[in-house]
Amino acid sequence: MALVLNEEQVMLKESAAGFLAENATVAHLRALRDSNSERGFSDDVWGEMVQMGWAGIAIPEAFGGLGYGYTGLGLLLEQAGRNLSASPLQSTVLVAATLIGELGSARQKEALLPAIAAGQKLVSLALQEGPHHAPQQSALSAAVNEGDYILNGTKVMVLDAVSAHTFIVIARTSGASGEEQGLSAFLVDADTAGLTVERRSLVDSRSAGALVCDNVRIPAANLLGDLGGAWVGLIRSLDIANIGLASELLGVSTEVFERTIVYLQERKQFGRMIGSFQGLQHRAAELYAELELARSIVLKALQAIDNGDQDVSLIASAAKAKLCEVAQSATNEAIQMHGGIGMTDEYDIGFFIKRARVVQHTFGDYNYHLDRFAQLSGF
Amino acid sequence: MSDLNQFRQQTRAWLQENCPETMRQRILGFGDFYNGGRNPEITHPDQKLWCDRMADRGWTVPHWPKEYGGGGLSAEEVSVLGQEMTAIGARRALDSFGISMLGPALLHFGSEAQKLEHLPKIVRGEIRWCQGYSEPNSGSDLASLATKAESKGDHYLINGQKIWTSYADKSDWIFCLVRTDSSGTKHEGISFVLFDMAQEGVTTRPIKLISGSSPFCETFFDNAIADKKNLIGEEGNGWTIAKYLLTHEREMISGFGAAPKKSVGQLALENMGADASGRLCNSILRQNIAQYQLDTMAFGATMARVGDESKAGQGLGAASSIFKYYGTELNKRRNELNLAVCGESGLGWEGEEYHQGAISRDWLRSKGNSIEGGTSEVQLNIIAKRVLGLPDA
Ligand SMILES: Cc1cc2nc3c(=O)[nH]c(=O)nc-3n(C[C@H](O)[C@H](O)[C@H](O)COP(=O)(O)OP(=O)(O)OC[C@H]3O[C@@H](n4cnc5c(N)ncnc54)[C@H](O)[C@@H]3O)c2cc1C
């Protein structure tokens, strides 16, 4: 497949850019933060996204989606990154819908995917337990009891935790921590007895939270995929999720970079534009080169999913690691090149660095994915 | 018994007698430092008592001459006093910009009358000072500053704006760079004046940082008045004083690069675990941390070497020019690694479980280290031009 967007994709990208620049900008995020928004996104804006079909962008038409594929979703996430638009695109559309598609039975998909596409249901994955992404170390336990499962344990970094209607909880039904076998996925409704959802406040002012399962009883019908066999579908979904997050980071990085270039052409010191200092010019030019590489690897990764490549792990880790690296330097350089004003809350640049680090961390950071990239490359 | 030993005995006894028990507790945060002033902020009433007792002997600023209220101690005595205070965990009795910044400038450039007027009040913590340097349009190019001071007989009329004025909202007086003449080059025509903040023409507005609330303010002057007897040095000679103080400030900021108590590598091991051979489980992070720790060690050795060379009478070598640059860049690296090592627990912003975002706020605040006190780029320009002698573009 040629590494270019087709006409339909270009139109999608442009309409997304237009809509978000109007309705879900950094100023909107600031307002959500300053009003201590519980959900961390605007229901009205999300309602309009649903109207435009975004909630089902990558869901097959057979299940009520648009069937634009992940390249389409990636374009939306990139624009969301540019504007720091808060919505359940990541939690529900990118991660949960993908995981349900990978693991769900025909009945489960029919029950859930059309509801997601119609914006009736928010679903979120509950995976991480410690300070770091370490899926095979999942230890939240699910014990069999009279044909049901009893869940006990804690999860963190659950995106949109307070808004989700349903969680996909990864639990250990057999085996020991560190083993890939023995992990199962359960659908757990937010109002299930014994489940506590805690809103957590992270630097990006969004709405990741924690789940505490205290003897949560789940019927066997809520098992998503095979008992003890969630691993392969989970990993594929995480690979796709990381490619989506890399798209968002591409948007964040491109936007801070462009804002910085504008500033270099506005700000005067020593009687000249600061952009005329070669020390800054070279760093900006290097970043530009890195951003070009970043854009290519993200597009290549998105296309790999849509091509139906069976194994996207290598390209997923490549894209995530590269975008973590580029986002880190783009956001750091943005603050440094803005000088003091970049350190103030009144100025918007700070919101980008905050969001970038949370996205970088989510489902494995630079260190995790570069290490995994080396392993998958066979050394 | 040598004089110094005798001094030690007497000091120990005096401290034992006079340092309140509460002032021997560990400092818990910036709020615990005592800064004095007309309306001092205190976390404990003993802060003022302790400051007064120390100030009576001039020991809040032990190295300043006695005639200006200081302790008049020799360098050896100052270090004995420091050792004895450390031995019982005694806090410094007073911290202020008056001591660290204005005082040295006054001692160097002030008239006898100015020293007698201002230094004793600094020693006693009666007046709290802030520094008016940066302006919105004059940061790296500080010498282009535009706050105007018009001569009106015995006083100046001051109009303009300062930014990044630490504790302006809590300070009593300001030492301020103003433009008294705009006919010559930008470095000429700058003057260093002192004036009272408690007047109608002065207002302040706090600055919120990306890391949260901060001591910094914007400070606005609208026909503020400065008495000419508080012009330090000659009119138009302010830049010399400013440069003298900037060098001072840069040395303080580079201290941020000092190694933390628990190494990042140790913390990583605790948070992430080891492989079978005891190595940190992630090889990429391991290398990055190792590189950081090595550089920290080499930086520490460089500071020590430069210090020793200077003590050995070889002067402050050119290597000292790298301190501000390297120290602050190291601190940013440490914070970035710390964030990676702490993972989710480092990304918190509010709430008990995240200690109100201590890790992420430190990380965000560290980004300012390579901007405040002269940006890294400005430091590198200085190295390239003054140390390496490279030509201008
Ligand atoms: C947290 C914090 C605390 C501060 N505390 C104080 C304080 O206590 N007192 C005080 O007076 N000021 C303080 N400042 C202000 C500080 O000194 C200035 O922010 C700093 O000098 C940079 O100026 P600026 O912000 O105007 O940035 P600018 O000078 O506009 O710089 C923008 C960018 O251009 C670069 N640049 C500028 N000139 C050159 C050049 N010639 N070559 C290459 N690159 C260049 C800079 O390095 C920077 O990356 C503080 C600032 C911060 C962020």
Coordinates of C-alpha atoms in Angstrom, one line a residue, chain B residues 6-381:
Chain B
Q6 CA 37.7 28.4 72.5
F7 CA 35.4 29.9 70.0
R8 CA 34.0 26.5 69.4
Q9 CA 33.3 25.7 73.0
Q10 CA 31.6 29.1 73.6
T11 CA 29.6 28.7 70.5
R12 CA 28.5 25.3 71.4
A13 CA 27.4 26.4 74.8
W14 CA 25.6 29.4 73.5
L15 CA 23.7 27.4 70.9
Q16 CA 22.8 24.8 73.5
E17 CA 21.4 27.5 75.7
N18 CA 19.7 29.7 73.0
C19 CA 18.6 27.6 70.1
P20 CA 14.9 26.6 70.8
E21 CA 14.2 22.9 70.6
T22 CA 11.6 23.6 67.9
M23 CA 14.3 25.2 65.7
R24 CA 16.3 22.0 65.8
Q25 CA 13.7 20.1 63.9
R26 CA 14.1 19.3 60.2
I27 CA 12.9 21.9 57.8
L28 CA 9.7 20.5 56.2
G29 CA 9.3 22.8 53.2
F30 CA 10.0 26.2 51.9
G31 CA 7.3 27.6 54.2
D32 CA 9.5 26.6 57.1
F33 CA 12.3 29.0 56.2
Y34 CA 12.1 32.3 58.1
N35 CA 12.4 35.3 55.7
G36 CA 11.6 38.1 58.1
G37 CA 10.0 41.3 56.9
R38 CA 7.5 43.8 58.3
N39 CA 4.8 41.2 58.5
P40 CA 6.8 38.0 58.7
E41 CA 5.1 34.7 57.8
I42 CA 5.8 32.2 60.5
T43 CA 5.0 28.5 60.9
H44 CA 6.2 28.6 64.5
P45 CA 6.6 31.6 66.9
D46 CA 10.1 30.4 67.8
Q47 CA 11.2 31.4 64.4
K48 CA 11.2 35.0 65.3
L49 CA 12.7 34.4 68.7
W50 CA 15.6 32.3 67.2
C51 CA 16.2 35.0 64.5
D52 CA 16.3 37.8 67.1
R53 CA 18.7 35.9 69.3
M54 CA 21.0 35.1 66.4
A55 CA 20.7 38.7 65.1
D56 CA 21.7 40.1 68.4
R57 CA 25.1 38.6 67.9
G58 CA 25.1 39.3 64.2
W59 CA 25.0 35.6 63.5
T60 CA 22.2 35.6 61.0
V61 CA 24.9 36.9 58.7
P62 CA 28.1 35.9 60.6
H63 CA 30.6 37.0 57.9
W64 CA 29.4 40.6 57.6
P65 CA 31.4 43.3 59.4
K66 CA 30.2 44.2 62.9
E67 CA 29.6 47.9 62.1
Y68 CA 26.8 46.8 59.8
G69 CA 25.2 44.5 62.3
G70 CA 27.0 41.3 61.1
G71 CA 28.9 38.9 63.2
G72 CA 32.4 40.0 62.1
L73 CA 33.6 36.4 62.2
S74 CA 36.6 35.2 60.3
A75 CA 36.1 32.5 57.6
E76 CA 37.3 29.8 60.1
E77 CA 34.9 31.0 62.8
V78 CA 32.0 31.1 60.3
S79 CA 32.7 27.5 59.4
V80 CA 32.9 26.5 63.1
L81 CA 29.6 28.1 63.7
G82 CA 28.1 26.2 60.8
Q83 CA 29.5 22.9 62.1
E84 CA 28.2 23.5 65.5
M85 CA 24.7 24.4 64.2
T86 CA 24.7 21.3 62.0
A87 CA 25.7 19.2 65.0
I88 CA 22.5 20.0 66.9
G89 CA 20.4 20.3 63.8
A90 CA 19.8 24.0 64.2
R91 CA 18.1 25.8 61.4
R92 CA 19.5 28.8 59.7
A93 CA 17.8 31.6 61.6
L94 CA 17.1 33.8 58.6
D95 CA 17.0 33.3 54.8
S96 CA 16.6 36.3 52.5
F97 CA 17.5 37.9 49.3
G98 CA 18.8 40.7 51.4
I99 CA 21.4 38.4 52.7
S100 CA 22.2 36.4 49.6
M101 CA 21.9 39.2 47.0
L102 CA 21.4 42.8 48.0
G103 CA 23.9 42.6 50.9
P104 CA 26.9 41.5 48.8
A105 CA 26.0 44.2 46.2
L106 CA 25.8 46.9 48.9
L107 CA 29.0 45.8 50.6
H108 CA 30.7 46.1 47.2
F109 CA 29.1 49.1 45.6
G110 CA 27.1 51.0 48.4
S111 CA 28.1 54.2 50.1
E112 CA 28.9 54.2 53.8
A113 CA 25.5 55.8 54.5
Q114 CA 23.7 53.2 52.4
K115 CA 25.4 50.3 54.2
L116 CA 24.6 51.7 57.6
E117 CA 21.0 52.3 56.6
H118 CA 20.1 49.0 55.0
L119 CA 22.5 46.2 56.1
P120 CA 21.6 46.1 59.8
K121 CA 17.9 45.8 58.9
I122 CA 18.8 42.8 56.7
V123 CA 20.7 41.2 59.5
R124 CA 17.8 41.7 61.8
G125 CA 15.3 40.5 59.3
E126 CA 13.3 43.7 59.6
I127 CA 13.0 44.3 55.9
R128 CA 12.3 41.7 53.3
W129 CA 13.7 42.4 49.8
C130 CA 12.9 41.3 46.3
Q131 CA 14.7 41.6 43.1
G132 CA 13.4 43.5 40.1
Y133 CA 15.4 42.5 37.0
S134 CA 13.6 40.6 34.2
E135 CA 10.9 42.3 32.1
P136 CA 8.4 40.8 29.7
N137 CA 10.5 42.0 26.7
S138 CA 13.9 41.7 28.4
G139 CA 14.8 38.2 29.5
S140 CA 17.9 36.9 27.8
D141 CA 18.6 40.4 26.7
L142 CA 18.2 41.8 30.1
A143 CA 20.2 45.0 29.3
S144 CA 17.4 46.1 26.9
L145 CA 15.2 46.7 30.0
A146 CA 12.8 49.6 29.6
T147 CA 11.4 50.3 33.1
K148 CA 11.9 54.1 33.1
A149 CA 13.2 56.2 36.0
E150 CA 12.7 59.9 35.5
S151 CA 14.8 62.3 37.5
K152 CA 12.6 64.6 39.6
G153 CA 14.9 66.6 41.8
D154 CA 15.6 64.5 44.9
H155 CA 13.8 61.4 43.6
Y156 CA 13.0 59.2 40.6
L157 CA 9.6 58.6 39.1
I158 CA 9.4 55.0 38.0
N159 CA 7.1 53.5 35.3
G160 CA 7.2 50.1 33.8
Q161 CA 6.8 46.4 34.5
K162 CA 9.0 43.7 36.0
I163 CA 8.3 39.9 35.7
W164 CA 9.5 36.9 37.7
T165 CA 9.9 39.0 40.8
S166 CA 10.1 36.3 43.5
Y167 CA 8.0 37.1 46.5
A168 CA 7.2 40.6 45.3
D169 CA 3.8 40.2 47.0
K170 CA 5.4 39.5 50.3
S171 CA 8.4 41.9 50.2
D172 CA 8.8 45.3 51.7
W173 CA 11.5 46.8 49.5
I174 CA 12.8 46.1 46.0
F175 CA 16.2 46.4 44.5
C176 CA 15.5 47.2 40.9
L177 CA 17.2 47.8 37.6
V178 CA 15.8 50.9 35.9
R179 CA 16.6 52.9 32.8
T180 CA 17.7 56.4 33.7
D181 CA 19.0 57.3 30.3
S182 CA 18.1 55.9 26.8
S183 CA 20.5 58.1 24.7
G184 CA 23.6 55.8 24.8
T185 CA 24.1 52.1 24.3
K186 CA 21.7 49.8 26.1
H187 CA 24.2 48.9 28.9
E188 CA 24.8 52.5 29.7
G189 CA 21.8 54.3 31.2
I190 CA 20.8 51.4 33.6
S191 CA 20.8 52.3 37.3
F192 CA 20.4 50.2 40.4
V193 CA 17.8 51.7 42.8
L194 CA 16.1 50.7 46.0
F195 CA 12.6 51.6 47.0
D196 CA 9.7 50.8 49.2
M197 CA 7.0 48.5 47.8
A198 CA 4.4 49.9 50.2
Q199 CA 3.4 52.8 48.0
E200 CA 0.5 53.5 45.7
G201 CA 2.5 53.2 42.5
V202 CA 3.4 49.6 43.1
T203 CA 1.2 46.6 42.4
T204 CA 1.9 42.9 42.1
R205 CA 0.2 39.9 40.5
P206 CA 1.2 36.3 41.3
I207 CA 2.3 34.0 38.4
K208 CA 1.1 30.4 38.3
L209 CA 3.6 28.0 36.8
I210 CA 2.9 24.8 34.9
S211 CA 3.9 23.1 38.1
G212 CA 1.4 25.0 40.2
S213 CA 1.5 28.1 42.4
S214 CA 4.8 29.8 42.7
P215 CA 6.6 32.7 44.6
F216 CA 6.9 34.6 41.3
C217 CA 5.0 37.8 40.5
E218 CA 4.5 40.4 37.9
T219 CA 5.2 43.8 39.4
F220 CA 3.8 47.0 37.9
F221 CA 5.1 50.5 38.6
D222 CA 2.9 53.4 37.9
N223 CA 4.6 56.6 39.1
A224 CA 6.4 54.8 41.9
I225 CA 8.9 56.9 43.8
A226 CA 12.5 56.1 44.6
D227 CA 14.5 58.5 46.8
K228 CA 17.8 59.4 45.1
K229 CA 19.7 58.6 48.3
N230 CA 18.9 55.0 47.4
L231 CA 20.6 55.0 44.1
I232 CA 23.4 52.4 44.4
G233 CA 26.7 53.3 42.7
E234 CA 26.5 56.1 40.2
E235 CA 23.6 56.8 37.9
G236 CA 24.1 54.7 34.7
N237 CA 26.3 52.2 36.5
G238 CA 23.7 49.7 37.3
W239 CA 24.7 47.1 34.8
T240 CA 28.0 46.5 36.5
I241 CA 26.1 45.7 39.7
A242 CA 23.6 43.5 37.9
K243 CA 26.4 41.5 36.4
Y244 CA 28.1 41.1 39.7
L245 CA 24.9 39.7 41.2
L246 CA 24.0 37.5 38.2
T247 CA 27.3 35.6 38.6
H248 CA 26.3 35.1 42.2
E249 CA 22.9 33.7 41.3
R250 CA 24.1 31.3 38.7
E251 CA 26.4 29.7 41.2
M252 CA 23.4 29.1 43.5
I253 CA 21.2 27.6 40.8
S254 CA 23.9 25.1 39.5
G255 CA 23.8 23.6 43.0
F256 CA 20.5 21.9 41.8
G257 CA 22.7 19.3 40.0
A258 CA 23.7 17.7 43.3
A259 CA 23.0 14.0 43.6
P260 CA 19.8 13.1 45.4
K261 CA 19.9 10.8 48.5
K262 CA 18.4 7.7 46.9
S263 CA 20.0 7.1 43.5
V264 CA 17.6 6.9 40.5
G265 CA 19.1 3.4 39.8
Q266 CA 18.1 2.2 43.2
L267 CA 14.6 3.6 42.9
A268 CA 14.3 1.9 39.5
L269 CA 15.2 -1.4 40.9
E270 CA 12.6 -1.1 43.7
N271 CA 9.9 0.0 41.3
M272 CA 10.6 -2.3 38.4
G273 CA 12.6 -5.2 39.6
A274 CA 15.7 -7.0 38.4
D275 CA 16.4 -9.8 35.9
A276 CA 18.0 -13.1 37.1
S277 CA 21.4 -11.6 37.2
G278 CA 20.4 -8.6 39.4
R279 CA 20.4 -6.1 36.5
L280 CA 17.5 -3.7 36.2
C281 CA 14.9 -5.5 34.1
N282 CA 14.8 -2.9 31.3
S283 CA 18.1 -2.6 29.5
I284 CA 17.3 0.8 27.8
L285 CA 16.4 2.5 31.1
R286 CA 19.4 0.9 32.7
Q287 CA 21.7 2.5 30.3
N288 CA 20.1 5.9 30.5
I289 CA 20.2 5.9 34.3
A290 CA 23.8 4.7 34.3
Q291 CA 24.8 7.5 31.9
Y292 CA 23.0 10.0 34.1
Q293 CA 24.7 8.7 37.3
L294 CA 28.1 8.7 35.7
D295 CA 27.7 12.3 34.5
T296 CA 26.5 13.3 38.0
M297 CA 29.6 11.8 39.5
A298 CA 31.9 13.5 37.0
F299 CA 30.1 16.8 37.4
G300 CA 30.5 16.5 41.2
A301 CA 34.2 15.8 40.7
T302 CA 34.5 18.9 38.5
M303 CA 32.8 21.1 41.1
A304 CA 35.2 19.7 43.7
R305 CA 38.3 20.2 41.4
V306 CA 37.4 23.8 40.5
G307 CA 36.8 24.5 44.2
D308 CA 40.2 22.9 45.2
E309 CA 42.0 24.8 42.4
S310 CA 40.5 28.0 43.6
K311 CA 41.5 27.3 47.2
A312 CA 45.0 26.5 46.0
G313 CA 45.1 30.0 44.7
Q314 CA 44.8 29.2 41.1
G315 CA 41.7 31.3 40.8
L316 CA 38.2 30.3 39.5
G317 CA 39.1 28.4 36.4
A318 CA 37.3 28.6 33.1
A319 CA 35.6 25.3 34.0
S320 CA 33.2 27.2 36.3
S321 CA 31.5 28.6 33.3
I322 CA 29.9 25.1 32.7
F323 CA 28.4 24.9 36.2
K324 CA 25.1 26.6 35.5
Y325 CA 24.6 25.0 32.2
Y326 CA 25.6 21.4 33.1
G327 CA 24.1 21.4 36.6
T328 CA 20.6 22.5 35.4
E329 CA 20.6 20.1 32.4
L330 CA 21.6 17.3 34.8
N331 CA 18.7 18.2 37.0
K332 CA 16.3 18.1 34.1
R333 CA 17.6 14.6 33.1
R334 CA 17.2 13.4 36.7
N335 CA 13.6 14.5 36.8
E336 CA 12.8 13.0 33.5
L337 CA 14.3 9.7 34.6
N338 CA 12.5 9.9 37.9
L339 CA 9.2 10.3 36.1
A340 CA 10.0 7.3 33.9
V341 CA 11.0 5.2 36.9
C342 CA 7.9 6.1 39.0
G343 CA 5.5 5.5 36.1
E344 CA 1.9 5.9 37.0
S345 CA 2.7 7.0 40.6
G346 CA 4.8 9.9 39.2
L347 CA 2.1 11.2 36.9
G348 CA -0.3 12.1 39.6
W349 CA -1.3 15.7 40.1
E350 CA -3.5 15.9 43.2
G351 CA -4.6 13.5 45.9
E352 CA -3.0 11.8 48.9
E353 CA -2.1 8.8 46.8
Y354 CA 0.2 11.0 44.7
H355 CA 1.4 13.2 47.5
Q356 CA -0.3 16.1 45.8
G357 CA 1.7 15.5 42.7
A358 CA 5.1 16.0 44.3
I359 CA 7.0 14.0 41.6
S360 CA 5.3 15.5 38.5
R361 CA 5.4 19.0 39.9
D362 CA 9.2 18.7 40.6
W363 CA 9.6 17.4 37.1
L364 CA 7.7 20.3 35.6
R365 CA 9.4 22.9 37.8
S366 CA 12.8 21.5 36.7
K367 CA 12.1 22.6 33.1
G368 CA 12.6 26.2 34.4
N369 CA 16.1 25.5 35.7
S370 CA 17.6 25.9 32.3
I371 CA 15.7 29.2 31.7
E372 CA 15.9 31.1 35.1
G373 CA 19.2 32.9 35.9
G374 CA 20.2 32.9 32.2
T375 CA 19.1 30.2 29.7
S376 CA 21.2 27.3 28.7
E377 CA 21.6 28.9 25.3
V378 CA 22.9 32.1 26.9
Q379 CA 25.4 30.0 29.0
L380 CA 26.6 28.2 25.9
N381 CA 27.1 31.5 24.1

